[in-house]
Amino acid sequence: MTRFRWPAALAVLLLAACSQPKEVDITRGSQKVQTASRSEPIFYNGKHYNLRYSYNETLKVFDMKVNGTTATMKAGDQKDAEAIATSALGHFACPDGQKGRLSNTPKYASGTWSLQARCG
């Protein structure tokens, strides 16, 4: 009978240990907008781009510039420039759960798209 008591006691201890609530510590990123200026290489749709942005405190938006490094951007690349800027802003500057959103109409000049965006 003693042979069965140890396995039974061990089984009871294991079940008791499994039923205890677990303490899970979840650390999330900062819930503040990261306003530091930044320059990042971006790979999008098989092409390389450069993204630069800085925070415009007066307007509370990010002034962003996107240009191609493997091929010059053209006036018809507005959708690509918008996707690169808003996605990168959401990744690098916005708090968890927020995305980058355009604040005005992008402008094109000399192979570079200029945009303004904010988190939201």
Short mmCIF file of N, CA, C and O in Angstrom, two decimals:
data_model
loop_
_atom_site.label_atom_id
_atom_site.label_comp_id
_atom_site.label_asym_id
_atom_site.label_seq_id
_atom_site.Cartn_x
_atom_site.Cartn_y
_atom_site.Cartn_z
N MET A 1 0.81 -1.19 0.00
CA MET A 1 0.00 0.00 0.00
C MET A 1 0.86 1.26 0.00
O MET A 1 0.47 2.26 -0.57
N THR A 2 2.03 1.22 0.61
CA THR A 2 2.92 2.36 0.67
C THR A 2 3.40 2.75 -0.73
O THR A 2 3.63 3.91 -1.01
N ARG A 3 3.53 1.75 -1.61
CA ARG A 3 3.96 2.01 -2.98
C ARG A 3 3.00 2.95 -3.71
O ARG A 3 3.39 3.72 -4.55
N PHE A 4 1.73 2.89 -3.41
CA PHE A 4 0.73 3.70 -4.10
C PHE A 4 0.55 5.08 -3.48
O PHE A 4 0.04 5.98 -4.10
N ARG A 5 0.99 5.24 -2.24
CA ARG A 5 0.82 6.54 -1.58
C ARG A 5 1.74 7.60 -2.19
O ARG A 5 1.34 8.73 -2.37
N TRP A 6 2.99 7.28 -2.48
CA TRP A 6 3.92 8.25 -3.05
C TRP A 6 3.46 8.75 -4.42
O TRP A 6 3.42 9.95 -4.66
N PRO A 7 3.11 7.87 -5.34
CA PRO A 7 2.61 8.38 -6.63
C PRO A 7 1.32 9.19 -6.49
O PRO A 7 1.14 10.20 -7.16
N ALA A 8 0.46 8.75 -5.59
CA ALA A 8 -0.79 9.48 -5.38
C ALA A 8 -0.50 10.86 -4.79
O ALA A 8 -1.09 11.87 -5.20
N ALA A 9 0.41 10.93 -3.82
CA ALA A 9 0.76 12.21 -3.21
C ALA A 9 1.42 13.13 -4.25
O ALA A 9 1.15 14.33 -4.30
N LEU A 10 2.28 12.55 -5.08
CA LEU A 10 2.94 13.32 -6.14
C LEU A 10 1.91 13.86 -7.13
O LEU A 10 1.98 15.02 -7.53
N ALA A 11 0.95 13.04 -7.51
CA ALA A 11 -0.10 13.47 -8.43
C ALA A 11 -0.92 14.61 -7.83
O ALA A 11 -1.26 15.58 -8.51
N VAL A 12 -1.24 14.52 -6.55
CA VAL A 12 -2.01 15.58 -5.88
C VAL A 12 -1.20 16.87 -5.87
O VAL A 12 -1.73 17.95 -6.14
N LEU A 13 0.10 16.80 -5.59
CA LEU A 13 0.94 18.00 -5.58
C LEU A 13 1.04 18.63 -6.97
O LEU A 13 0.99 19.86 -7.12
N LEU A 14 1.19 17.80 -7.99
CA LEU A 14 1.27 18.31 -9.35
C LEU A 14 -0.02 18.99 -9.77
O LEU A 14 -0.01 20.07 -10.38
N LEU A 15 -1.15 18.39 -9.44
CA LEU A 15 -2.44 19.00 -9.76
C LEU A 15 -2.64 20.30 -9.01
O LEU A 15 -3.16 21.27 -9.55
N ALA A 16 -2.22 20.34 -7.77
CA ALA A 16 -2.34 21.57 -6.99
C ALA A 16 -1.46 22.66 -7.57
O ALA A 16 -1.86 23.83 -7.63
N ALA A 17 -0.27 22.31 -8.02
CA ALA A 17 0.63 23.29 -8.61
C ALA A 17 0.07 23.85 -9.91
O ALA A 17 0.20 25.03 -10.21
N CYS A 18 -0.59 22.98 -10.68
CA CYS A 18 -1.15 23.43 -11.96
C CYS A 18 -2.37 24.31 -11.77
O CYS A 18 -2.71 25.11 -12.64
N SER A 19 -3.06 24.19 -10.66
CA SER A 19 -4.28 24.96 -10.46
C SER A 19 -4.01 26.35 -9.91
O SER A 19 -4.91 27.17 -9.84
N GLN A 20 -2.77 26.65 -9.52
CA GLN A 20 -2.44 27.97 -8.99
C GLN A 20 -2.45 29.00 -10.12
O GLN A 20 -1.94 28.73 -11.20
N PRO A 21 -3.02 30.18 -9.90
CA PRO A 21 -3.00 31.20 -10.95
C PRO A 21 -1.56 31.65 -11.22
O PRO A 21 -0.76 31.78 -10.31
N LYS A 22 -1.27 31.85 -12.46
CA LYS A 22 0.07 32.25 -12.87
C LYS A 22 0.16 33.78 -12.87
O LYS A 22 -0.77 34.47 -13.27
N GLU A 23 1.29 34.30 -12.43
CA GLU A 23 1.56 35.72 -12.50
C GLU A 23 2.28 35.98 -13.82
O GLU A 23 3.38 35.49 -14.04
N VAL A 24 1.65 36.70 -14.71
CA VAL A 24 2.23 37.01 -16.00
C VAL A 24 2.48 38.51 -16.06
O VAL A 24 1.57 39.31 -15.88
N ASP A 25 3.72 38.86 -16.30
CA ASP A 25 4.10 40.27 -16.39
C ASP A 25 4.25 40.62 -17.86
O ASP A 25 5.16 40.13 -18.52
N ILE A 26 3.35 41.43 -18.37
CA ILE A 26 3.40 41.84 -19.77
C ILE A 26 3.96 43.24 -19.82
O ILE A 26 3.42 44.17 -19.24
N THR A 27 5.06 43.39 -20.53
CA THR A 27 5.67 44.71 -20.69
C THR A 27 5.34 45.19 -22.09
O THR A 27 5.66 44.54 -23.07
N ARG A 28 4.70 46.31 -22.17
CA ARG A 28 4.35 46.89 -23.46
C ARG A 28 5.27 48.06 -23.75
O ARG A 28 5.89 48.61 -22.86
N GLY A 29 5.27 48.46 -25.01
CA GLY A 29 6.07 49.61 -25.40
C GLY A 29 5.52 50.88 -24.77
O GLY A 29 4.48 50.89 -24.13
N SER A 30 6.23 51.93 -24.96
CA SER A 30 5.83 53.22 -24.40
C SER A 30 4.48 53.64 -24.97
O SER A 30 4.18 53.40 -26.13
N GLN A 31 3.68 54.28 -24.16
CA GLN A 31 2.39 54.79 -24.62
C GLN A 31 2.49 56.26 -25.00
O GLN A 31 1.51 56.97 -25.01
N LYS A 32 3.70 56.73 -25.28
CA LYS A 32 3.93 58.09 -25.71
C LYS A 32 4.42 58.07 -27.15
O LYS A 32 5.09 57.14 -27.57
N VAL A 33 4.11 59.12 -27.87
CA VAL A 33 4.63 59.28 -29.22
C VAL A 33 6.13 59.54 -29.12
O VAL A 33 6.58 60.35 -28.32
N GLN A 34 6.91 58.82 -29.92
CA GLN A 34 8.37 58.99 -29.94
C GLN A 34 8.70 60.09 -30.94
O GLN A 34 8.63 59.87 -32.14
N THR A 35 9.04 61.27 -30.46
CA THR A 35 9.20 62.43 -31.33
C THR A 35 10.63 62.67 -31.83
O THR A 35 10.88 63.67 -32.51
N ALA A 36 11.54 61.78 -31.52
CA ALA A 36 12.92 61.96 -31.98
C ALA A 36 13.00 61.85 -33.51
O ALA A 36 12.31 61.03 -34.12
N SER A 37 13.82 62.69 -34.12
CA SER A 37 14.03 62.61 -35.56
C SER A 37 14.66 61.27 -35.91
O SER A 37 15.40 60.68 -35.11
N ARG A 38 14.39 60.81 -37.13
CA ARG A 38 14.86 59.49 -37.50
C ARG A 38 15.05 59.40 -39.01
O ARG A 38 14.34 60.03 -39.77
N SER A 39 16.00 58.57 -39.41
CA SER A 39 16.23 58.25 -40.81
C SER A 39 16.35 56.73 -40.90
O SER A 39 17.14 56.15 -40.16
N GLU A 40 15.56 56.11 -41.77
CA GLU A 40 15.51 54.65 -41.84
C GLU A 40 15.55 54.17 -43.28
O GLU A 40 14.85 54.72 -44.14
N PRO A 41 16.32 53.11 -43.55
CA PRO A 41 16.20 52.46 -44.85
C PRO A 41 14.95 51.58 -44.83
O PRO A 41 14.66 50.92 -43.83
N ILE A 42 14.19 51.58 -45.90
CA ILE A 42 12.94 50.83 -45.98
C ILE A 42 12.99 49.94 -47.22
O ILE A 42 13.36 50.39 -48.30
N PHE A 43 12.59 48.69 -47.07
CA PHE A 43 12.45 47.77 -48.20
C PHE A 43 10.96 47.53 -48.39
O PHE A 43 10.28 47.04 -47.49
N TYR A 44 10.42 47.94 -49.54
CA TYR A 44 8.98 47.87 -49.79
C TYR A 44 8.73 47.46 -51.24
O TYR A 44 9.27 48.08 -52.16
N ASN A 45 7.94 46.43 -51.44
CA ASN A 45 7.60 45.93 -52.78
C ASN A 45 8.82 45.69 -53.66
O ASN A 45 8.84 46.04 -54.84
N GLY A 46 9.86 45.12 -53.06
CA GLY A 46 11.05 44.77 -53.82
C GLY A 46 12.01 45.91 -54.12
O GLY A 46 12.96 45.73 -54.87
N LYS A 47 11.74 47.09 -53.56
CA LYS A 47 12.61 48.24 -53.81
C LYS A 47 13.08 48.82 -52.48
O LYS A 47 12.44 48.66 -51.45
N HIS A 48 14.20 49.54 -52.56
CA HIS A 48 14.76 50.19 -51.37
C HIS A 48 14.45 51.68 -51.39
O HIS A 48 14.56 52.34 -52.43
N TYR A 49 14.09 52.17 -50.20
CA TYR A 49 13.75 53.58 -50.04
C TYR A 49 14.47 54.12 -48.81
O TYR A 49 14.94 53.38 -47.97
N ASN A 50 14.49 55.44 -48.71
CA ASN A 50 14.99 56.09 -47.51
C ASN A 50 13.87 56.97 -46.96
O ASN A 50 13.24 57.73 -47.71
N LEU A 51 13.61 56.84 -45.67
CA LEU A 51 12.59 57.64 -44.99
C LEU A 51 13.28 58.50 -43.95
O LEU A 51 14.09 58.00 -43.16
N ARG A 52 12.98 59.79 -43.95
CA ARG A 52 13.48 60.71 -42.93
C ARG A 52 12.29 61.44 -42.36
O ARG A 52 11.39 61.85 -43.10
N TYR A 53 12.29 61.61 -41.04
CA TYR A 53 11.23 62.43 -40.46
C TYR A 53 11.69 63.12 -39.21
O TYR A 53 12.64 62.72 -38.56
N SER A 54 11.01 64.21 -38.91
CA SER A 54 11.23 64.95 -37.68
C SER A 54 9.88 65.46 -37.20
O SER A 54 8.94 65.63 -37.99
N TYR A 55 9.79 65.70 -35.91
CA TYR A 55 8.52 66.12 -35.33
C TYR A 55 8.40 67.64 -35.38
O TYR A 55 9.31 68.36 -34.99
N ASN A 56 7.27 68.10 -35.88
CA ASN A 56 6.97 69.52 -35.97
C ASN A 56 6.10 69.86 -34.76
O ASN A 56 4.90 69.62 -34.76
N GLU A 57 6.71 70.39 -33.72
CA GLU A 57 6.02 70.67 -32.46
C GLU A 57 4.88 71.66 -32.64
O GLU A 57 3.83 71.52 -32.03
N THR A 58 5.07 72.66 -33.48
CA THR A 58 4.05 73.68 -33.69
C THR A 58 2.75 73.08 -34.24
O THR A 58 1.66 73.39 -33.76
N LEU A 59 2.86 72.24 -35.26
CA LEU A 59 1.69 71.64 -35.89
C LEU A 59 1.29 70.29 -35.29
O LEU A 59 0.26 69.74 -35.65
N LYS A 60 2.15 69.74 -34.43
CA LYS A 60 1.92 68.42 -33.81
C LYS A 60 1.81 67.32 -34.87
O LYS A 60 0.95 66.44 -34.80
N VAL A 61 2.67 67.38 -35.88
CA VAL A 61 2.73 66.38 -36.94
C VAL A 61 4.20 66.03 -37.20
O VAL A 61 5.11 66.74 -36.79
N PHE A 62 4.40 64.96 -37.92
CA PHE A 62 5.73 64.57 -38.36
C PHE A 62 5.91 65.05 -39.80
O PHE A 62 5.07 64.77 -40.66
N ASP A 63 6.98 65.79 -40.05
CA ASP A 63 7.37 66.16 -41.40
C ASP A 63 8.21 65.00 -41.94
O ASP A 63 9.25 64.68 -41.37
N MET A 64 7.73 64.39 -43.03
CA MET A 64 8.36 63.17 -43.54
C MET A 64 8.79 63.35 -44.99
O MET A 64 8.12 64.03 -45.76
N LYS A 65 9.89 62.68 -45.33
CA LYS A 65 10.38 62.68 -46.71
C LYS A 65 10.72 61.24 -47.09
O LYS A 65 11.39 60.53 -46.33
N VAL A 66 10.25 60.82 -48.27
CA VAL A 66 10.52 59.48 -48.78
C VAL A 66 11.14 59.61 -50.17
O VAL A 66 10.60 60.31 -51.03
N ASN A 67 12.27 58.95 -50.37
CA ASN A 67 12.86 58.91 -51.70
C ASN A 67 13.41 57.51 -51.97
O ASN A 67 13.69 56.75 -51.05
N GLY A 68 13.51 57.16 -53.22
CA GLY A 68 14.01 55.85 -53.61
C GLY A 68 15.52 55.81 -53.62
O GLY A 68 16.17 56.80 -53.96
N THR A 69 16.09 54.68 -53.24
CA THR A 69 17.54 54.53 -53.29
C THR A 69 17.97 53.59 -54.41
O THR A 69 19.07 53.72 -54.92
N THR A 70 17.10 52.65 -54.81
CA THR A 70 17.43 51.77 -55.93
C THR A 70 16.87 52.30 -57.23
O THR A 70 17.36 51.96 -58.29
N ALA A 71 15.83 53.11 -57.14
CA ALA A 71 15.24 53.75 -58.32
C ALA A 71 14.61 55.06 -57.85
O ALA A 71 14.06 55.13 -56.76
N THR A 72 14.70 56.08 -58.68
CA THR A 72 14.13 57.37 -58.33
C THR A 72 12.61 57.28 -58.27
O THR A 72 11.98 56.69 -59.14
N MET A 73 12.03 57.87 -57.25
CA MET A 73 10.58 57.90 -57.15
C MET A 73 10.03 58.88 -58.19
O MET A 73 10.68 59.85 -58.54
N LYS A 74 8.82 58.59 -58.63
CA LYS A 74 8.16 59.41 -59.64
C LYS A 74 6.87 59.98 -59.07
O LYS A 74 6.41 59.58 -58.00
N ALA A 75 6.27 60.89 -59.83
CA ALA A 75 5.02 61.52 -59.40
C ALA A 75 3.91 60.48 -59.24
O ALA A 75 3.01 60.65 -58.43
N GLY A 76 3.97 59.38 -59.96
CA GLY A 76 2.96 58.33 -59.87
C GLY A 76 3.14 57.39 -58.69
O GLY A 76 2.34 56.48 -58.50
N ASP A 77 4.16 57.60 -57.89
CA ASP A 77 4.45 56.72 -56.74
C ASP A 77 3.84 57.21 -55.44
O ASP A 77 4.27 56.83 -54.35
N GLN A 78 2.81 58.03 -55.51
CA GLN A 78 2.22 58.61 -54.31
C GLN A 78 1.72 57.54 -53.34
O GLN A 78 1.97 57.62 -52.14
N LYS A 79 1.03 56.54 -53.84
CA LYS A 79 0.47 55.49 -52.96
C LYS A 79 1.59 54.75 -52.23
O LYS A 79 1.47 54.42 -51.05
N ASP A 80 2.70 54.47 -52.93
CA ASP A 80 3.84 53.82 -52.27
C ASP A 80 4.43 54.71 -51.19
O ASP A 80 4.73 54.26 -50.08
N ALA A 81 4.60 56.00 -51.49
CA ALA A 81 5.15 56.94 -50.51
C ALA A 81 4.25 57.03 -49.28
O ALA A 81 4.73 57.03 -48.14
N GLU A 82 2.93 57.07 -49.50
CA GLU A 82 1.99 57.12 -48.38
C GLU A 82 2.07 55.86 -47.53
O GLU A 82 2.09 55.92 -46.30
N ALA A 83 2.12 54.70 -48.18
CA ALA A 83 2.18 53.43 -47.45
C ALA A 83 3.47 53.32 -46.64
O ALA A 83 3.46 52.89 -45.49
N ILE A 84 4.58 53.71 -47.23
CA ILE A 84 5.87 53.66 -46.54
C ILE A 84 5.84 54.58 -45.32
O ILE A 84 6.22 54.19 -44.21
N ALA A 85 5.40 55.82 -45.52
CA ALA A 85 5.42 56.81 -44.44
C ALA A 85 4.49 56.42 -43.29
O ALA A 85 4.90 56.43 -42.13
N THR A 86 3.27 56.06 -43.58
CA THR A 86 2.32 55.76 -42.50
C THR A 86 2.68 54.47 -41.77
O THR A 86 2.55 54.39 -40.55
N SER A 87 3.12 53.48 -42.51
CA SER A 87 3.51 52.22 -41.88
C SER A 87 4.73 52.40 -40.99
O SER A 87 4.76 51.92 -39.85
N ALA A 88 5.74 53.09 -41.50
CA ALA A 88 6.96 53.30 -40.71
C ALA A 88 6.69 54.16 -39.49
O ALA A 88 7.21 53.88 -38.40
N LEU A 89 5.86 55.18 -39.63
CA LEU A 89 5.54 56.02 -38.48
C LEU A 89 4.83 55.21 -37.40
O LEU A 89 5.15 55.31 -36.22
N GLY A 90 3.88 54.37 -37.82
CA GLY A 90 3.20 53.50 -36.86
C GLY A 90 4.17 52.57 -36.14
O GLY A 90 4.03 52.31 -34.95
N HIS A 91 5.16 52.09 -36.87
CA HIS A 91 6.13 51.16 -36.29
C HIS A 91 7.14 51.86 -35.37
O HIS A 91 7.43 51.39 -34.28
N PHE A 92 7.69 52.98 -35.81
CA PHE A 92 8.79 53.62 -35.09
C PHE A 92 8.37 54.66 -34.06
O PHE A 92 9.09 54.89 -33.10
N ALA A 93 7.25 55.33 -34.24
CA ALA A 93 6.95 56.48 -33.39
C ALA A 93 5.65 56.39 -32.60
O ALA A 93 5.54 56.98 -31.54
N CYS A 94 4.66 55.69 -33.11
CA CYS A 94 3.34 55.70 -32.47
C CYS A 94 3.26 54.69 -31.33
O CYS A 94 3.90 53.64 -31.38
N PRO A 95 2.44 55.00 -30.31
CA PRO A 95 2.23 54.03 -29.22
C PRO A 95 1.57 52.76 -29.76
O PRO A 95 0.96 52.78 -30.84
N ASP A 96 1.68 51.69 -29.02
CA ASP A 96 1.07 50.41 -29.42
C ASP A 96 -0.39 50.60 -29.77
O ASP A 96 -1.13 51.27 -29.06
N GLY A 97 -0.80 50.01 -30.87
CA GLY A 97 -2.20 50.05 -31.28
C GLY A 97 -2.56 51.26 -32.14
O GLY A 97 -3.65 51.31 -32.68
N GLN A 98 -1.67 52.22 -32.28
CA GLN A 98 -1.95 53.37 -33.13
C GLN A 98 -1.20 53.25 -34.44
O GLN A 98 -0.14 52.63 -34.51
N LYS A 99 -1.75 53.86 -35.47
CA LYS A 99 -1.13 53.83 -36.78
C LYS A 99 -0.78 55.25 -37.21
O LYS A 99 -1.31 56.21 -36.68
N GLY A 100 0.09 55.34 -38.18
CA GLY A 100 0.39 56.63 -38.76
C GLY A 100 -0.74 57.02 -39.72
O GLY A 100 -1.23 56.18 -40.47
N ARG A 101 -1.14 58.28 -39.69
CA ARG A 101 -2.21 58.78 -40.56
C ARG A 101 -1.77 60.09 -41.20
O ARG A 101 -1.23 60.96 -40.52
N LEU A 102 -2.04 60.22 -42.49
CA LEU A 102 -1.67 61.45 -43.19
C LEU A 102 -2.46 62.63 -42.66
O LEU A 102 -3.64 62.52 -42.33
N SER A 103 -1.81 63.79 -42.62
CA SER A 103 -2.45 65.02 -42.15
C SER A 103 -2.80 65.96 -43.29
O SER A 103 -3.60 66.87 -43.11
N ASN A 104 -2.16 65.79 -44.43
CA ASN A 104 -2.45 66.65 -45.57
C ASN A 104 -2.09 65.91 -46.86
O ASN A 104 -1.68 64.76 -46.83
N THR A 105 -2.20 66.58 -47.98
CA THR A 105 -1.89 65.98 -49.27
C THR A 105 -0.38 65.93 -49.49
O THR A 105 0.30 66.95 -49.33
N PRO A 106 0.17 64.77 -49.83
CA PRO A 106 1.61 64.66 -50.09
C PRO A 106 2.01 65.52 -51.29
O PRO A 106 1.22 65.75 -52.20
N LYS A 107 3.26 65.97 -51.27
CA LYS A 107 3.80 66.79 -52.36
C LYS A 107 5.04 66.10 -52.93
O LYS A 107 5.85 65.55 -52.19
N TYR A 108 5.17 66.19 -54.26
CA TYR A 108 6.29 65.57 -54.96
C TYR A 108 7.18 66.63 -55.59
O TYR A 108 6.69 67.57 -56.20
N ALA A 109 8.49 66.47 -55.42
CA ALA A 109 9.46 67.35 -56.07
C ALA A 109 10.81 66.66 -56.17
O ALA A 109 11.31 66.13 -55.18
N SER A 110 11.37 66.61 -57.35
CA SER A 110 12.73 66.12 -57.59
C SER A 110 13.00 64.73 -57.00
O SER A 110 14.02 64.51 -56.35
N GLY A 111 12.10 63.80 -57.21
CA GLY A 111 12.32 62.43 -56.76
C GLY A 111 12.05 62.17 -55.29
O GLY A 111 12.33 61.08 -54.79
N THR A 112 11.50 63.15 -54.58
CA THR A 112 11.23 62.99 -53.15
C THR A 112 9.77 63.36 -52.85
O THR A 112 9.28 64.39 -53.30
N TRP A 113 9.13 62.51 -52.08
CA TRP A 113 7.78 62.79 -51.61
C TRP A 113 7.87 63.41 -50.22
O TRP A 113 8.56 62.88 -49.34
N SER A 114 7.17 64.53 -50.00
CA SER A 114 7.09 65.18 -48.70
C SER A 114 5.69 64.99 -48.17
O SER A 114 4.71 65.27 -48.87
N LEU A 115 5.60 64.53 -46.93
CA LEU A 115 4.31 64.25 -46.33
C LEU A 115 4.28 64.76 -44.90
O LEU A 115 5.34 64.95 -44.29
N GLN A 116 3.10 64.94 -44.38
CA GLN A 116 2.93 65.20 -42.96
C GLN A 116 1.95 64.16 -42.44
O GLN A 116 0.93 63.87 -43.07
N ALA A 117 2.28 63.59 -41.28
CA ALA A 117 1.45 62.55 -40.70
C ALA A 117 1.49 62.66 -39.18
O ALA A 117 2.37 63.31 -38.60
N ARG A 118 0.53 62.00 -38.55
CA ARG A 118 0.48 61.96 -37.08
C ARG A 118 0.01 60.57 -36.68
O ARG A 118 -0.50 59.81 -37.48
N CYS A 119 0.18 60.28 -35.41
CA CYS A 119 -0.30 59.01 -34.86
C CYS A 119 -1.79 59.15 -34.56
O CYS A 119 -2.28 60.20 -34.19
N GLY A 120 -2.50 58.06 -34.71
CA GLY A 120 -3.93 58.11 -34.39
C GLY A 120 -4.65 56.86 -34.71
O GLY A 120 -4.20 55.92 -35.24
#
